[in-house]
Amino acid sequence: MTTPASATEKATEKAGPKSGRRLLLQYGSDLALAYIFAAIDTVAILVPLRGHTYTDFAEKNMAGVLVLMALGVCFVAVAGAMSLAPTVRWFAVGAEPTAQQRDVATKLAGRQSAILAGAWAASGVILVLFNRSGGAAMFVPVVLGVVLGGAAAAGTGLLLAQHTLRPIMFAATRGAEPRLTVPGVFSRLVLLWFLCSAFPIGVIAGFVVLRSYGWFIEKNVSLDTPVLVVSLAALVLGLPTMILTSRSIADPISEVVDAMAKVEHGHIDTLVGVYERSQIGRLQTGFNKMVAGLAERERLRDLFGRHVGADVAQRAIEEGVSMSGEVVEAAVLFIDMLNSTRLTENLAPQEVAQVLNDFFRIVVGAVDEHQGLINKFQGDAALAVFGAPLRSEDPASAALATARTLGTELRRLLPVVDFGIGVSAGRVFAGNIGAENRYEYTVIGDAVNEAARLADLAKTSERRILCSSAALDRATEEERERWAESYSTVLRGRSEATHVYSPVAAG
């Protein structure tokens, strides 16, 4: 089964040293950007309070905060790249990951959150140590900044890095059942709500509460500027956060939808990349399993059709296990190879098989061309039916035309192969014969026996083709003109004479 070249799989196929370095740079940049976004949020909260608090934290620590921000950006970028490096080593060379390497790759999301939160926690500890003489008034803004900044950085980092890690997750989870190791759809929506709504609203509410009680913020100061800045920050940073969240859900679902459309149009070898470690990953895996089941069913149907004929296979699928049948007007063509035993004596087994394949390839092609059905192969003989299981307006003419076509086509195999063709028509039983657990579609009737006897006689006739009056009487006037009566004879196993006809000219 082949897989369409999705963006994720193309990235996986292009894995190499250069792509490995690009991944490390991109991943480090993602974490650095997440840290910067969180820092902007935090600064947007603390700076507007400048001059409005009992202990002016922003005034005293601005230089230190900027230095810590710069160091934090460098730290998360380097630490993120270092945490990804062991995974990139096997990914870049296209190696199959071990169980331990798979486990390490699937825990990248947790490690990156720890790196981002740890950077903020370390910055907070440093600020507390530098401001230990300021008491609780200095401690409150540090804790507020660390908690809000760390949460925002971890949440934004998950959204930013997810797209970068997709090729690695696809390679690491290929063939494995997805486990929930990253936030699922519900968790991502809650995270979006927190970052875009709860976070800024909570900050504004906190300003109001702190001012009303005179904690940290003086009661007589105006909050217009801080509230305006926080609102604008939420508005500006909320849009990219919402875009990242929606794309993290919509992109993989769109791939599944596109793949479903391809399957609907008959491309049942379509698969999707499994790179999500959430409910979406289970959707991707479930889709691939469904497609694999459809492909297996189609393969079995194709094999079934090759064994019994496409029309019979379709009939079996529609009717299920049934011993039903019906009596219909049909024409029967029986073709038998002459002196096949001598072939096995003079040729190697594989050469005999090749001769038989060439012989039956011509037979099947001619029968299909005239809307007939190869009912069965019997060693070096074949039985073709016209008018069953699919109805035909003129089965006799179709069978006779097929016989004439074969008479021309099979002469190409002379003198290696000789043959005899018999054609008859009449009412036959067409249906399933056998037991409930093993049966086959076949036709039974006098026309079948007569066609087989005529095929034996045809082996010694000039044209190698004979038909009965029963077949000719049911054919069109145009087809009857192509045949002439040869003689009458009593066929083996019959009590009455049969009028035998042969083509007036080959082809």
Coordinates of C-alpha atoms in Angstrom, one line a residue, residues 117-502:
A117 CA 8.8 26.9 33.1
G118 CA 12.2 26.2 34.7
A119 CA 13.7 29.2 33.0
W120 CA 11.0 31.4 34.5
A121 CA 11.4 29.8 37.9
A122 CA 15.1 30.4 37.8
S123 CA 14.6 34.0 36.9
G124 CA 12.2 34.4 39.7
V125 CA 14.6 32.9 42.3
I126 CA 17.3 35.3 41.1
L127 CA 15.0 38.3 41.4
V128 CA 13.9 37.3 44.8
L129 CA 17.5 37.0 46.0
F130 CA 18.4 40.5 44.6
N131 CA 15.3 42.0 46.2
R132 CA 15.3 40.1 49.5
S133 CA 15.5 43.3 51.5
G134 CA 12.2 44.5 49.9
G135 CA 10.1 42.1 51.8
A136 CA 6.6 40.9 50.6
A137 CA 6.1 44.0 48.5
M138 CA 8.9 42.8 46.3
F139 CA 8.0 39.1 46.5
V140 CA 4.5 39.6 45.2
P141 CA 5.3 40.9 41.7
V142 CA 8.1 38.3 41.3
V143 CA 5.7 35.4 42.0
L144 CA 3.0 37.0 39.8
G145 CA 5.4 37.4 36.9
V146 CA 6.9 33.9 37.3
V147 CA 3.6 32.1 37.5
L148 CA 1.9 34.0 34.6
G149 CA 5.1 34.1 32.5
G150 CA 5.9 30.4 33.0
A151 CA 2.3 29.3 32.2
A152 CA 2.1 31.5 29.1
A153 CA 5.5 30.3 27.9
A154 CA 4.7 26.6 28.4
G155 CA 1.4 26.9 26.7
T156 CA 2.6 29.0 23.8
G157 CA 5.6 26.6 23.4
L158 CA 3.4 23.6 22.9
L159 CA 1.5 25.4 20.1
L160 CA 4.6 26.8 18.4
A161 CA 6.8 23.6 18.5
Q162 CA 4.1 21.2 17.5
H163 CA 4.4 21.9 13.8
T164 CA 8.2 21.6 13.9
L165 CA 8.1 18.3 15.6
R166 CA 5.5 16.7 13.3
P167 CA 8.0 14.9 11.0
I168 CA 9.9 13.5 14.0
M169 CA 6.6 12.4 15.7
F170 CA 5.5 10.7 12.5
A171 CA 8.8 8.8 12.3
A172 CA 8.8 7.9 16.0
T173 CA 5.2 6.7 16.1
R174 CA 5.0 4.9 12.8
G175 CA 3.3 1.6 13.4
A176 CA 2.7 2.3 17.1
E177 CA -0.6 2.9 18.8
P178 CA -0.8 6.6 19.8
R179 CA -0.8 7.5 23.5
L180 CA -2.0 10.8 25.0
T181 CA 1.3 12.5 25.6
V182 CA 0.4 16.1 24.4
P183 CA -2.7 18.1 25.2
G184 CA -5.8 16.8 23.4
V185 CA -8.4 18.9 21.6
F186 CA -10.3 19.8 24.8
S187 CA -7.1 20.7 26.6
R188 CA -5.9 22.9 23.7
L189 CA -9.2 24.7 23.7
V190 CA -9.0 25.2 27.5
L191 CA -5.4 26.4 27.0
L192 CA -6.6 28.8 24.4
W193 CA -9.2 30.1 26.7
F194 CA -6.6 30.5 29.5
L195 CA -4.1 32.4 27.3
C196 CA -6.6 34.6 25.5
S197 CA -9.3 35.2 28.1
A198 CA -8.7 34.0 31.6
F199 CA -5.1 35.2 31.7
P200 CA -5.7 38.9 30.8
I201 CA -9.1 39.1 32.6
G202 CA -7.6 37.6 35.7
V203 CA -4.8 40.1 35.6
I204 CA -7.2 43.0 35.3
A205 CA -9.4 41.6 38.1
G206 CA -6.2 41.2 40.2
F207 CA -5.4 44.9 39.6
V208 CA -8.8 45.9 40.8
V209 CA -8.7 43.7 43.9
L210 CA -5.1 44.8 44.9
R211 CA -6.0 48.4 44.5
S212 CA -9.3 48.1 46.4
Y213 CA -7.5 46.7 49.4
G214 CA -4.4 48.8 49.0
W215 CA -2.2 45.7 48.6
F216 CA 0.9 46.5 46.4
I217 CA -1.1 49.1 44.5
E218 CA -2.1 52.5 46.1
K219 CA -5.8 53.0 46.5
N220 CA -5.9 56.4 44.9
V221 CA -4.1 55.6 41.6
S222 CA -5.9 55.2 38.2
L223 CA -5.8 51.8 36.6
D224 CA -6.8 53.1 33.1
T225 CA -3.3 52.7 31.7
P226 CA -2.5 49.3 33.1
V227 CA -5.9 47.9 32.0
L228 CA -5.6 49.4 28.6
V229 CA -2.1 48.0 28.1
V230 CA -3.1 44.5 29.3
S231 CA -6.2 44.6 27.0
L232 CA -4.1 45.6 24.0
A233 CA -1.5 42.9 24.8
A234 CA -4.3 40.3 25.0
L235 CA -5.7 41.5 21.7
V236 CA -2.4 41.5 19.8
L237 CA -1.0 38.3 21.2
G238 CA -4.3 36.5 21.3
L239 CA -4.7 36.4 17.5
P240 CA -1.5 34.4 16.8
T241 CA -2.3 32.1 19.8
M242 CA -5.7 31.4 18.4
I243 CA -4.3 30.8 14.9
L244 CA -1.7 28.4 16.3
T245 CA -4.3 26.5 18.3
S246 CA -6.9 26.2 15.5
R247 CA -4.2 25.1 13.0
S248 CA -2.9 22.5 15.5
I249 CA -6.4 20.9 15.3
A250 CA -7.5 21.8 11.8
D251 CA -4.4 20.8 9.9
P252 CA -4.4 17.1 10.8
I253 CA -8.2 16.9 10.5
S254 CA -8.0 18.5 7.0
E255 CA -5.4 15.8 6.0
V256 CA -7.9 13.1 7.1
V257 CA -10.7 14.9 5.2
D258 CA -8.6 15.1 2.0
A259 CA -7.6 11.5 2.4
M260 CA -11.3 10.5 2.8
A261 CA -12.1 12.3 -0.5
K262 CA -9.4 10.3 -2.2
V263 CA -10.7 7.1 -0.8
E264 CA -14.2 8.0 -2.0
H265 CA -12.8 8.4 -5.5
G266 CA -11.3 4.9 -5.4
H267 CA -7.8 5.6 -4.2
I268 CA -7.9 3.1 -1.4
D269 CA -4.2 3.0 -1.0
T270 CA -4.4 6.5 0.6
L271 CA -2.9 6.8 4.2
V272 CA -2.3 9.8 6.5
G273 CA 0.7 10.5 8.6
V274 CA 0.3 9.7 12.3
Y275 CA 2.2 12.4 14.1
E276 CA -0.3 13.5 16.8
R277 CA -0.1 12.1 20.3
S278 CA -3.7 13.1 21.2
Q279 CA -7.2 12.1 20.2
I280 CA -6.3 13.4 16.7
G281 CA -3.6 10.8 16.5
R282 CA -6.1 8.1 17.3
L283 CA -8.3 9.5 14.5
Q284 CA -5.3 9.3 12.1
T285 CA -4.5 5.7 13.2
G286 CA -8.2 4.7 13.0
F287 CA -8.4 6.1 9.4
N288 CA -5.3 4.1 8.3
K289 CA -6.7 1.0 9.9
M290 CA -10.1 1.6 8.1
V291 CA -8.3 2.1 4.8
A292 CA -6.2 -1.0 5.3
G293 CA -9.4 -3.0 5.9
L294 CA -10.9 -1.6 2.8
A295 CA -7.8 -2.4 0.8
E296 CA -7.8 -5.9 2.1
R297 CA -11.5 -6.3 1.3
E298 CA -10.9 -5.0 -2.2
R299 CA -7.9 -7.3 -2.7
L300 CA -10.0 -10.3 -1.6
R301 CA -12.8 -9.2 -3.9
D302 CA -10.3 -8.9 -6.8
L303 CA -8.9 -12.3 -6.1
F304 CA -12.5 -13.7 -5.8
G305 CA -13.4 -12.1 -9.1
R306 CA -10.3 -13.5 -10.8
H307 CA -11.3 -17.0 -9.5
V308 CA -15.0 -17.0 -10.3
G309 CA -15.4 -13.9 -12.6
A310 CA -16.3 -10.3 -11.7
D311 CA -20.0 -10.8 -12.4
V312 CA -20.3 -13.9 -10.2
A313 CA -18.3 -12.2 -7.5
Q314 CA -20.6 -9.2 -7.5
R315 CA -23.6 -11.5 -7.4
A316 CA -22.2 -13.3 -4.4
I317 CA -21.5 -10.1 -2.6
E318 CA -25.1 -8.9 -3.2
E319 CA -26.8 -12.2 -2.4
G320 CA -24.5 -13.6 0.3
V321 CA -24.4 -17.3 1.2
S322 CA -27.3 -18.8 -0.8
M323 CA -27.9 -22.0 -2.7
S324 CA -30.3 -20.2 -4.9
G325 CA -30.4 -20.3 -8.7
E326 CA -32.7 -20.0 -11.7
V327 CA -33.4 -21.5 -15.0
V328 CA -32.5 -19.1 -17.8
E329 CA -31.9 -19.0 -21.6
A330 CA -28.2 -19.1 -22.1
A331 CA -25.6 -20.0 -24.7
V332 CA -22.6 -22.2 -23.8
L333 CA -19.1 -22.3 -25.4
F334 CA -16.8 -25.2 -24.6
I335 CA -13.2 -25.1 -25.7
D336 CA -10.8 -28.0 -25.3
M337 CA -7.1 -28.2 -26.1
L338 CA -6.0 -31.0 -28.3
N339 CA -3.2 -33.4 -27.3
S340 CA -2.2 -31.5 -24.2
T341 CA -0.8 -34.7 -22.8
R342 CA 1.8 -34.7 -25.6
L343 CA 2.8 -31.1 -24.5
T344 CA 3.7 -32.3 -21.0
E345 CA 5.9 -35.0 -22.5
N346 CA 7.8 -32.7 -24.8
L347 CA 8.0 -29.5 -22.8
A348 CA 9.3 -28.6 -19.3
P349 CA 6.5 -27.9 -16.7
Q350 CA 7.1 -24.2 -16.8
E351 CA 6.9 -24.1 -20.6
V352 CA 3.6 -26.1 -20.5
A353 CA 2.3 -23.5 -18.0
Q354 CA 3.3 -20.7 -20.3
V355 CA 1.6 -22.3 -23.3
L356 CA -1.6 -22.8 -21.2
N357 CA -1.5 -19.2 -20.0
D358 CA -1.1 -17.9 -23.5
F359 CA -4.0 -20.1 -24.7
F360 CA -6.4 -19.1 -21.9
R361 CA -5.4 -15.4 -22.1
I362 CA -6.7 -15.3 -25.7
V363 CA -9.8 -17.3 -24.6
V364 CA -10.6 -15.0 -21.7
G365 CA -10.1 -11.8 -23.8
A366 CA -12.5 -13.0 -26.5
V367 CA -15.1 -14.0 -24.0
D368 CA -14.9 -10.8 -22.1
E369 CA -15.1 -8.8 -25.3
H370 CA -18.5 -10.4 -26.0
Q371 CA -19.8 -10.0 -22.5
G372 CA -19.5 -13.6 -21.6
L373 CA -18.3 -15.4 -18.4
I374 CA -15.6 -18.0 -18.0
N375 CA -17.5 -20.2 -15.7
K376 CA -14.6 -22.6 -15.0
F377 CA -11.3 -24.0 -16.2
Q378 CA -11.0 -27.7 -16.3
G379 CA -7.4 -28.6 -16.9
D380 CA -6.8 -27.7 -20.5
A381 CA -10.5 -26.9 -21.2
A382 CA -12.7 -23.9 -20.4
L383 CA -16.5 -23.4 -20.1
A384 CA -17.9 -20.0 -21.1
V385 CA -21.5 -18.9 -20.5
F386 CA -23.4 -16.1 -22.2
G387 CA -26.6 -14.8 -20.7
A388 CA -25.9 -15.7 -17.1
P389 CA -25.5 -14.5 -14.4
L390 CA -26.0 -11.2 -16.3
R391 CA -28.9 -11.2 -18.7
S392 CA -28.1 -10.7 -22.4
E393 CA -30.4 -9.8 -25.2
D394 CA -28.7 -12.2 -27.7
P395 CA -26.5 -14.7 -25.9
A396 CA -26.4 -17.2 -28.8
S397 CA -25.0 -14.6 -31.2
A398 CA -22.5 -13.5 -28.7
A399 CA -21.3 -17.1 -28.1
L400 CA -21.1 -17.8 -31.9
A401 CA -19.2 -14.6 -32.5
T402 CA -16.8 -15.5 -29.7
A403 CA -16.2 -18.9 -31.3
R404 CA -15.3 -17.3 -34.6
T405 CA -13.0 -14.8 -33.0
L406 CA -11.2 -17.6 -31.1
G407 CA -10.9 -19.6 -34.3
T408 CA -8.8 -16.8 -35.8
E409 CA -6.9 -15.8 -32.7
L410 CA -5.8 -19.2 -31.6
R411 CA -4.4 -20.1 -35.0
R412 CA -1.4 -18.0 -34.0
L413 CA -0.5 -20.7 -31.5
L414 CA -0.4 -23.5 -34.1
P415 CA 1.2 -26.0 -34.4
V416 CA 2.1 -26.0 -30.7
V417 CA -1.5 -25.8 -29.6
D418 CA -4.6 -27.3 -31.4
F419 CA -8.1 -27.1 -30.1
G420 CA -11.8 -27.8 -30.6
I421 CA -14.7 -25.4 -29.9
G422 CA -18.4 -26.4 -29.4
V423 CA -21.3 -24.0 -29.0
S424 CA -24.9 -24.8 -27.9
A425 CA -27.8 -22.9 -26.4
G426 CA -30.9 -23.6 -24.4
R427 CA -32.5 -23.4 -21.0
V428 CA -30.0 -24.1 -18.2
F429 CA -29.9 -23.9 -14.4
A430 CA -27.5 -21.1 -13.3
G431 CA -26.7 -20.8 -9.6
N432 CA -24.7 -21.9 -6.7
I433 CA -24.0 -25.7 -6.3
G434 CA -22.3 -27.2 -3.2
A435 CA -22.6 -26.9 0.5
E436 CA -23.2 -23.9 2.7
N437 CA -19.5 -23.6 3.6
R438 CA -18.1 -24.4 0.1
Y439 CA -19.9 -23.9 -3.2
E440 CA -19.4 -22.5 -6.7
Y441 CA -21.5 -20.8 -9.3
T442 CA -22.1 -23.1 -12.3
V443 CA -24.5 -23.9 -15.1
I444 CA -26.2 -27.2 -15.6
G445 CA -28.3 -28.4 -18.5
D446 CA -28.4 -30.2 -21.8
A447 CA -26.8 -27.3 -23.6
V448 CA -23.6 -27.7 -21.5
N449 CA -23.4 -31.4 -22.3
E450 CA -24.0 -30.7 -26.0
A451 CA -21.3 -28.0 -26.2
A452 CA -18.8 -30.4 -24.7
R453 CA -19.6 -33.2 -27.2
L454 CA -19.4 -30.7 -30.1
A455 CA -15.9 -29.6 -28.9
D456 CA -14.7 -33.2 -29.1
L457 CA -16.0 -33.5 -32.6
A458 CA -14.5 -30.1 -33.6
K459 CA -11.0 -31.3 -32.9
T460 CA -11.2 -33.3 -36.2
S461 CA -13.1 -30.7 -38.2
E462 CA -11.5 -28.3 -40.7
R463 CA -12.4 -25.1 -38.8
R464 CA -12.0 -26.6 -35.3
I465 CA -15.4 -25.0 -34.5
L466 CA -18.9 -26.6 -34.4
C467 CA -22.3 -25.4 -33.2
S468 CA -25.7 -27.0 -32.8
S469 CA -28.9 -26.0 -34.5
A470 CA -30.2 -25.0 -31.0
A471 CA -27.5 -22.2 -30.9
L472 CA -28.0 -21.1 -34.5
D473 CA -31.8 -21.0 -34.3
R474 CA -31.5 -18.5 -31.4
A475 CA -29.0 -16.2 -33.2
T476 CA -29.6 -13.2 -35.3
E477 CA -30.0 -13.5 -39.1
E478 CA -26.7 -11.7 -39.6
E479 CA -24.9 -14.3 -37.4
R480 CA -26.6 -17.3 -39.0
E481 CA -25.4 -16.2 -42.4
R482 CA -21.8 -16.8 -41.2
W483 CA -22.5 -20.6 -40.6
A484 CA -23.3 -23.5 -42.8
E485 CA -24.6 -27.0 -41.9
S486 CA -22.0 -29.7 -42.1
Y487 CA -23.8 -32.8 -41.1
S488 CA -26.2 -34.5 -38.6
T489 CA -25.0 -37.0 -36.0
V490 CA -26.0 -38.6 -32.8
L491 CA -23.8 -37.2 -30.1
R492 CA -22.4 -39.5 -27.3
G493 CA -25.0 -39.9 -24.6
R494 CA -27.9 -38.7 -26.7
S495 CA -30.7 -40.5 -28.5
E496 CA -31.6 -38.0 -31.2
A497 CA -29.5 -36.6 -34.0
T498 CA -27.9 -33.1 -33.7
H499 CA -27.6 -30.8 -36.7
V500 CA -24.0 -29.6 -36.7
Y501 CA -22.8 -26.3 -38.3
S502 CA -19.4 -24.8 -38.9

